[in-house]
CSV table of C-alpha atoms in Angstrom, one decimal:
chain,number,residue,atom,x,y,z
S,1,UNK,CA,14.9,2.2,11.6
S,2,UNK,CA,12.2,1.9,8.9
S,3,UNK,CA,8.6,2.6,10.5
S,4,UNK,CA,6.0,5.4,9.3
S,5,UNK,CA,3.5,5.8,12.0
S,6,UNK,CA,0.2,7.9,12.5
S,7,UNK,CA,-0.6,9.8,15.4
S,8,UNK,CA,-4.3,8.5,15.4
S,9,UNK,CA,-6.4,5.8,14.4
S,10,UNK,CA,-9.7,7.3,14.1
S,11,UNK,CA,-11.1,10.8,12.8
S,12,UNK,CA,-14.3,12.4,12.7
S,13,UNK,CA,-15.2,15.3,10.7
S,14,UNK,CA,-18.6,17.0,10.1
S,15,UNK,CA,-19.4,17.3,6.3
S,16,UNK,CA,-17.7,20.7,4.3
S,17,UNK,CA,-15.0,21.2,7.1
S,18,UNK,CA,-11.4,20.5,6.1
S,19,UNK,CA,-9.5,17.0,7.8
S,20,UNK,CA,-6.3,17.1,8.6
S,21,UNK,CA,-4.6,13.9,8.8
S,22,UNK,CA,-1.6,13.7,10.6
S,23,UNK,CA,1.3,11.1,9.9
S,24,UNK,CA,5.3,11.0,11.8
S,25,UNK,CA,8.6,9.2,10.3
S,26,UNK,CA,11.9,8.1,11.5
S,27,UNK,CA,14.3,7.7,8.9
S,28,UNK,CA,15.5,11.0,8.3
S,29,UNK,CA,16.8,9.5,5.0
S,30,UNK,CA,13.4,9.1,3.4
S,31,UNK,CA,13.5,10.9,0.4
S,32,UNK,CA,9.6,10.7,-1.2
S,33,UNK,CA,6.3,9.9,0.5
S,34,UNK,CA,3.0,9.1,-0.7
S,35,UNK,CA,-0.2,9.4,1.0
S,36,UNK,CA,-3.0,6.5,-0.1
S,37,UNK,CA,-6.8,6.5,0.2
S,38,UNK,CA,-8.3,2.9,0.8
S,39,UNK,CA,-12.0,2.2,0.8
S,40,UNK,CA,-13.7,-0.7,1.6
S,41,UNK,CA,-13.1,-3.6,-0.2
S,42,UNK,CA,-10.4,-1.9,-2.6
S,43,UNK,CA,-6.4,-1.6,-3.2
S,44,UNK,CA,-5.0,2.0,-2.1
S,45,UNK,CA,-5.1,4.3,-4.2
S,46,UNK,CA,-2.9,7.2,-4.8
S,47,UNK,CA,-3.7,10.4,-3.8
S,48,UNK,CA,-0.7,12.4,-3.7
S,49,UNK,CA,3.0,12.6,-3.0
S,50,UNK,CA,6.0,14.6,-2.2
S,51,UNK,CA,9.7,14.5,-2.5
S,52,UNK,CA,12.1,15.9,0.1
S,53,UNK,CA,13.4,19.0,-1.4
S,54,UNK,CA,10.1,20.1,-0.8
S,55,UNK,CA,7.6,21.3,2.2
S,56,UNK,CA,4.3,21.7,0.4
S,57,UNK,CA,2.4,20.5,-2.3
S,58,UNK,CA,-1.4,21.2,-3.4
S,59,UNK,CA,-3.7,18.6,-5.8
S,60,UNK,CA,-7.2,18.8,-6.5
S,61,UNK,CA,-8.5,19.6,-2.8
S,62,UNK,CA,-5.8,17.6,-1.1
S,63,UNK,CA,-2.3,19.5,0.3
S,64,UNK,CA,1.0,17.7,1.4
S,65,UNK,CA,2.3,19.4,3.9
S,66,UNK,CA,6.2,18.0,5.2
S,67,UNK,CA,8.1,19.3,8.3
S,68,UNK,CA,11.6,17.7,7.6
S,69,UNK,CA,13.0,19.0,11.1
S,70,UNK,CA,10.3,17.2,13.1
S,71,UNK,CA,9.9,14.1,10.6
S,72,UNK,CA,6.0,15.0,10.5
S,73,UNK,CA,3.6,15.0,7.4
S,74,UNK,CA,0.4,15.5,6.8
S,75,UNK,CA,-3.1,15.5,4.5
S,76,UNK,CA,-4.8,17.8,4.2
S,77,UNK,CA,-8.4,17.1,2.8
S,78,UNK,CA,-10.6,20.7,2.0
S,79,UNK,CA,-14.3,20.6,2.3
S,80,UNK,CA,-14.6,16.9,3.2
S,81,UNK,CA,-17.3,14.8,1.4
S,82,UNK,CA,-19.3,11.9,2.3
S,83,UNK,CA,-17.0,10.2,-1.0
S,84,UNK,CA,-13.5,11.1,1.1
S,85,UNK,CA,-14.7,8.6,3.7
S,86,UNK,CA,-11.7,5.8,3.8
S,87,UNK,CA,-8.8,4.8,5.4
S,88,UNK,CA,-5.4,7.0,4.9
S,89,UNK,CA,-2.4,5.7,4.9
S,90,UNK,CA,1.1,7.4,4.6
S,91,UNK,CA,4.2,5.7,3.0
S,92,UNK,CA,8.2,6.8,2.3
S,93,UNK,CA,10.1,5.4,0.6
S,94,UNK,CA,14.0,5.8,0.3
S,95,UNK,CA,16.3,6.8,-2.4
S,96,UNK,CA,18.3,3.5,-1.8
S,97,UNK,CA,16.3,0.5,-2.0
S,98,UNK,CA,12.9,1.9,-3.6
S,99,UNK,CA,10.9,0.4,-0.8
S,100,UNK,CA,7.6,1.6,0.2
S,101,UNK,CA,7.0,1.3,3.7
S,102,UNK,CA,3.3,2.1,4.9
S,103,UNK,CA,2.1,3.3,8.0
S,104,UNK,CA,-0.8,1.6,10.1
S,105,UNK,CA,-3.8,4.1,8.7
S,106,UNK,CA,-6.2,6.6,9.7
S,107,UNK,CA,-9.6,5.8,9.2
S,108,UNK,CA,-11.4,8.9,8.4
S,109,UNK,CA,-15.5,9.2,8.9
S,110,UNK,CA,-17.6,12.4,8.2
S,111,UNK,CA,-20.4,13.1,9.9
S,112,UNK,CA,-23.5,14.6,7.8
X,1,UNK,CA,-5.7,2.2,-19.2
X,2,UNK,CA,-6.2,-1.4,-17.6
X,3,UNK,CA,-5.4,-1.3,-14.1
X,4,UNK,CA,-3.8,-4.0,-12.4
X,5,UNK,CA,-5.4,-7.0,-12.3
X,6,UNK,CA,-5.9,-9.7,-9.8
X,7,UNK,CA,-7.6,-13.4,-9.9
X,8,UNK,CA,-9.1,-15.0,-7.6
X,9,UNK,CA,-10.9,-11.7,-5.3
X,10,UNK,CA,-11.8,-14.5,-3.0
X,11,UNK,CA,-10.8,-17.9,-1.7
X,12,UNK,CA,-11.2,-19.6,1.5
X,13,UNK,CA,-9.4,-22.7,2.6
X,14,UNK,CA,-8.4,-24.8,4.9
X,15,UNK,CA,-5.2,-24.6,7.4
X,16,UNK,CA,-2.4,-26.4,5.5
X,17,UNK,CA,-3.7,-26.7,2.1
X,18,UNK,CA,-2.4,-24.4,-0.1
X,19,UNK,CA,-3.4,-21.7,-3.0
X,20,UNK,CA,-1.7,-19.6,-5.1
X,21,UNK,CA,-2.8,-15.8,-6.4
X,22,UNK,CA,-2.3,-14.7,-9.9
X,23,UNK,CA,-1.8,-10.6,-11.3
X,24,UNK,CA,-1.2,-9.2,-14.1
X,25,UNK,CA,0.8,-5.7,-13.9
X,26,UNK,CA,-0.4,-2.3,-16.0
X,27,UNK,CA,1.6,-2.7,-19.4
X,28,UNK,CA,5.0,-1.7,-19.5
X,29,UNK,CA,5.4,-1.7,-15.7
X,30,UNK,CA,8.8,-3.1,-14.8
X,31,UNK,CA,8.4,-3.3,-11.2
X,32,UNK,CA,5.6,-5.7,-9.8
X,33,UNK,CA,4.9,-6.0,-5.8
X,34,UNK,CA,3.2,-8.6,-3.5
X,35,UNK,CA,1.9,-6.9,-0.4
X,36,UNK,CA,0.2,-8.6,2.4
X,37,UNK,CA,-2.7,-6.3,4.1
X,38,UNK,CA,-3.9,-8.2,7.3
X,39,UNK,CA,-7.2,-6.5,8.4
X,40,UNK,CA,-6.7,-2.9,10.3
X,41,UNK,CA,-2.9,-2.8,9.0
X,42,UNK,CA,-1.4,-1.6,6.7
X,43,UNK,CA,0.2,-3.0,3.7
X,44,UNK,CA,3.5,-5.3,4.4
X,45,UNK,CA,5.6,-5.7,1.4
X,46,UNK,CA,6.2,-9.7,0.5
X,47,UNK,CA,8.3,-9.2,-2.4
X,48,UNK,CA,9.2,-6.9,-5.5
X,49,UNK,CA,10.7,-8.2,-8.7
X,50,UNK,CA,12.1,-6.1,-11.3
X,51,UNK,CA,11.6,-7.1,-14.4
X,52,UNK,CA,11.4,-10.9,-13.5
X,53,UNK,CA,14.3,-10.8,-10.9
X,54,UNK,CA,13.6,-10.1,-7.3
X,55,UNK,CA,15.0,-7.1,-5.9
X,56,UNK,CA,13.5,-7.6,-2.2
X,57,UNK,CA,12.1,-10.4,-0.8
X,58,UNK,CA,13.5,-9.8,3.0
X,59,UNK,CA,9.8,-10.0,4.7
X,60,UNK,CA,8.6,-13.6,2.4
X,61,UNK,CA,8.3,-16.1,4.7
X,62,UNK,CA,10.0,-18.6,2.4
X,63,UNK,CA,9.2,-21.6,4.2
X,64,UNK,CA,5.9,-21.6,2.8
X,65,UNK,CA,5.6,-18.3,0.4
X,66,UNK,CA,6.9,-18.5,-2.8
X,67,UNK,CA,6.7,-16.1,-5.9
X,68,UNK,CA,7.6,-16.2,-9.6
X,69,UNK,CA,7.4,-13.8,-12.6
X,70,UNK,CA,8.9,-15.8,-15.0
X,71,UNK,CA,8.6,-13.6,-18.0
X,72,UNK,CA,8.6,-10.5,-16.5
X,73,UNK,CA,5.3,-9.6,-16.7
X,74,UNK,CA,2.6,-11.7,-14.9
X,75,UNK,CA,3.5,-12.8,-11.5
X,76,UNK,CA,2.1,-15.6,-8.7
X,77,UNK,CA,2.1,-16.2,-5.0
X,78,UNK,CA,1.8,-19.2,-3.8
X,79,UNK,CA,1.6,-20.4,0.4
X,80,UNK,CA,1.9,-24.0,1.1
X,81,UNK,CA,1.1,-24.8,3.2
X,82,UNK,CA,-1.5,-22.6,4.7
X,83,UNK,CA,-1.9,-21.4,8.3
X,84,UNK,CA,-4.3,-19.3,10.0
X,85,UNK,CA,-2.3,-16.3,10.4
X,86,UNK,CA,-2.0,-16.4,6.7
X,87,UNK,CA,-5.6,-14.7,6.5
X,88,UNK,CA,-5.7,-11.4,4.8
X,89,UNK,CA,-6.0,-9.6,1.6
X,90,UNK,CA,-2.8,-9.6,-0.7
X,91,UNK,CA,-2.5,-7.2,-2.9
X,92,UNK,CA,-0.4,-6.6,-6.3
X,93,UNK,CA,1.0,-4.0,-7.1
X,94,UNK,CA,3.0,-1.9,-10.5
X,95,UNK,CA,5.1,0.8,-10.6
X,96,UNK,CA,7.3,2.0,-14.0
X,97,UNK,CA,11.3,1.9,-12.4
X,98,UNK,CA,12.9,4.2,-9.9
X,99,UNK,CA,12.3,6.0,-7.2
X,100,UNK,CA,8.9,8.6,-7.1
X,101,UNK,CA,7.0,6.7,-9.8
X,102,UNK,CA,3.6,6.4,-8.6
X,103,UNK,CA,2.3,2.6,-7.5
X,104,UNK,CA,-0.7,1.6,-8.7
X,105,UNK,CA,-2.7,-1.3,-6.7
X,106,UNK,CA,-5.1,-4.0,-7.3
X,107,UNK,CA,-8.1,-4.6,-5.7
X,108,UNK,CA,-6.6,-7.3,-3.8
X,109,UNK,CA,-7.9,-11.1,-3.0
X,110,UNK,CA,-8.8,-11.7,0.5
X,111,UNK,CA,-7.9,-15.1,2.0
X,112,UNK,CA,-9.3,-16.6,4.5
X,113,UNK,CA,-7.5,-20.1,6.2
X,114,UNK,CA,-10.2,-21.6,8.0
């Protein structure tokens, strides 16, 4: 079926360390996924995305990492800022109806 | 660029009266979504038009939901009437056509049905 979940609401992370957030789908047919940052008061906002063909893509401090043969994916955040602080949601979306389908969110906190 | 725009940020009203949210998509973005957030979720989609024909509107509740983009560009969701569980932000959204083109969101209005 079409769900995109996250293995945990909540994450902590002291100031400089790198986050890793965490995110697992179920429609092996999902062919591109997104990951969004959402701070208070805002829309998402795109951070960065990844098609199936591949298993890892770097931005600007962020990394995309996708296990296919698990149905896992994941954000990587390096040296987390105070500005990073938000809630993370992942999203597919499949090659046949051009759907995005969001997950439930991460909210990620640092600690100074 | 002008991002996507959204009017009114904030409206409360009462249970079974009934409002209506306006947006206007980034120009020359086909594809225009309605998204309900309801607070600690994340984003359900309401409806997506292409151009100004729906392409899926399978999660509207159409008994009192209703959307329009009649010229293909701007776009309004309307709820009459109102009910409690209504309460949450909705937020519009723009994409260019086709799969892997980056959405781009509005800073959403919040609703709150009192």
């Amino acid at each position: 079926g079409e769900s995109v979940g996250l293995h945990l609401p909540t994450l902590s992370v002291q100031e400089g360390d790198n986050s890793i957030i965490n995110c697992a789908y179920s429609n092996s047919a999902s062919d591109y996924f997104i990951w969004y940052k959402q701070e208070s008061g805002k829309g998402p906002q795109f951070i960065i995305d990844i098609r199936s063909n591949m298993d890892k893509r770097q931005g600007q401090r962020v990394t995309v990492l996708l296990n296919k043969t698990v149905k896992h994916l994941s954000l990587q955040i390096a040296a987390t800022q105070p500005g990073d602080s938000a809630v993370y949601f992942c999203a597919d979306q499949y090659s046949s109806a051009s759907k995005i389908i969001f997950g439930s969110g991460t909210r990620l906190s640092i600690r100074p | 660029e002008a991002g996507v725009a959204q009017s009114p940020r904030y409206k409360i009203i009462e249970k079974r009266q009934s409002v209506a949210f306006w947006c206007n998509p980034i120009s020359g973005h086909a594809t225009l979504y309605w998204y309900q957030q309801i607070l600690g979720q994340g984003p359900k989609l309401l409806i997506q038009f292409q151009n100004n024909g729906v392409v899926d509107d399978s999660q509207l509740p159409k008994d009192r939901f209703s959307a329009e983009r009649l010229k293909g560009v701007d776009s309004t969701l309307k709820i009459q009437p109102a009910k409690l569980e209504d309460s949450a932000v909705y937020l519009c959204a723009s994409s260019l056509t086709g799969l892997g083109n980056t959405i781009y969101f509005g800073e959403g209005s919040w609703l709150t049905v009192v």
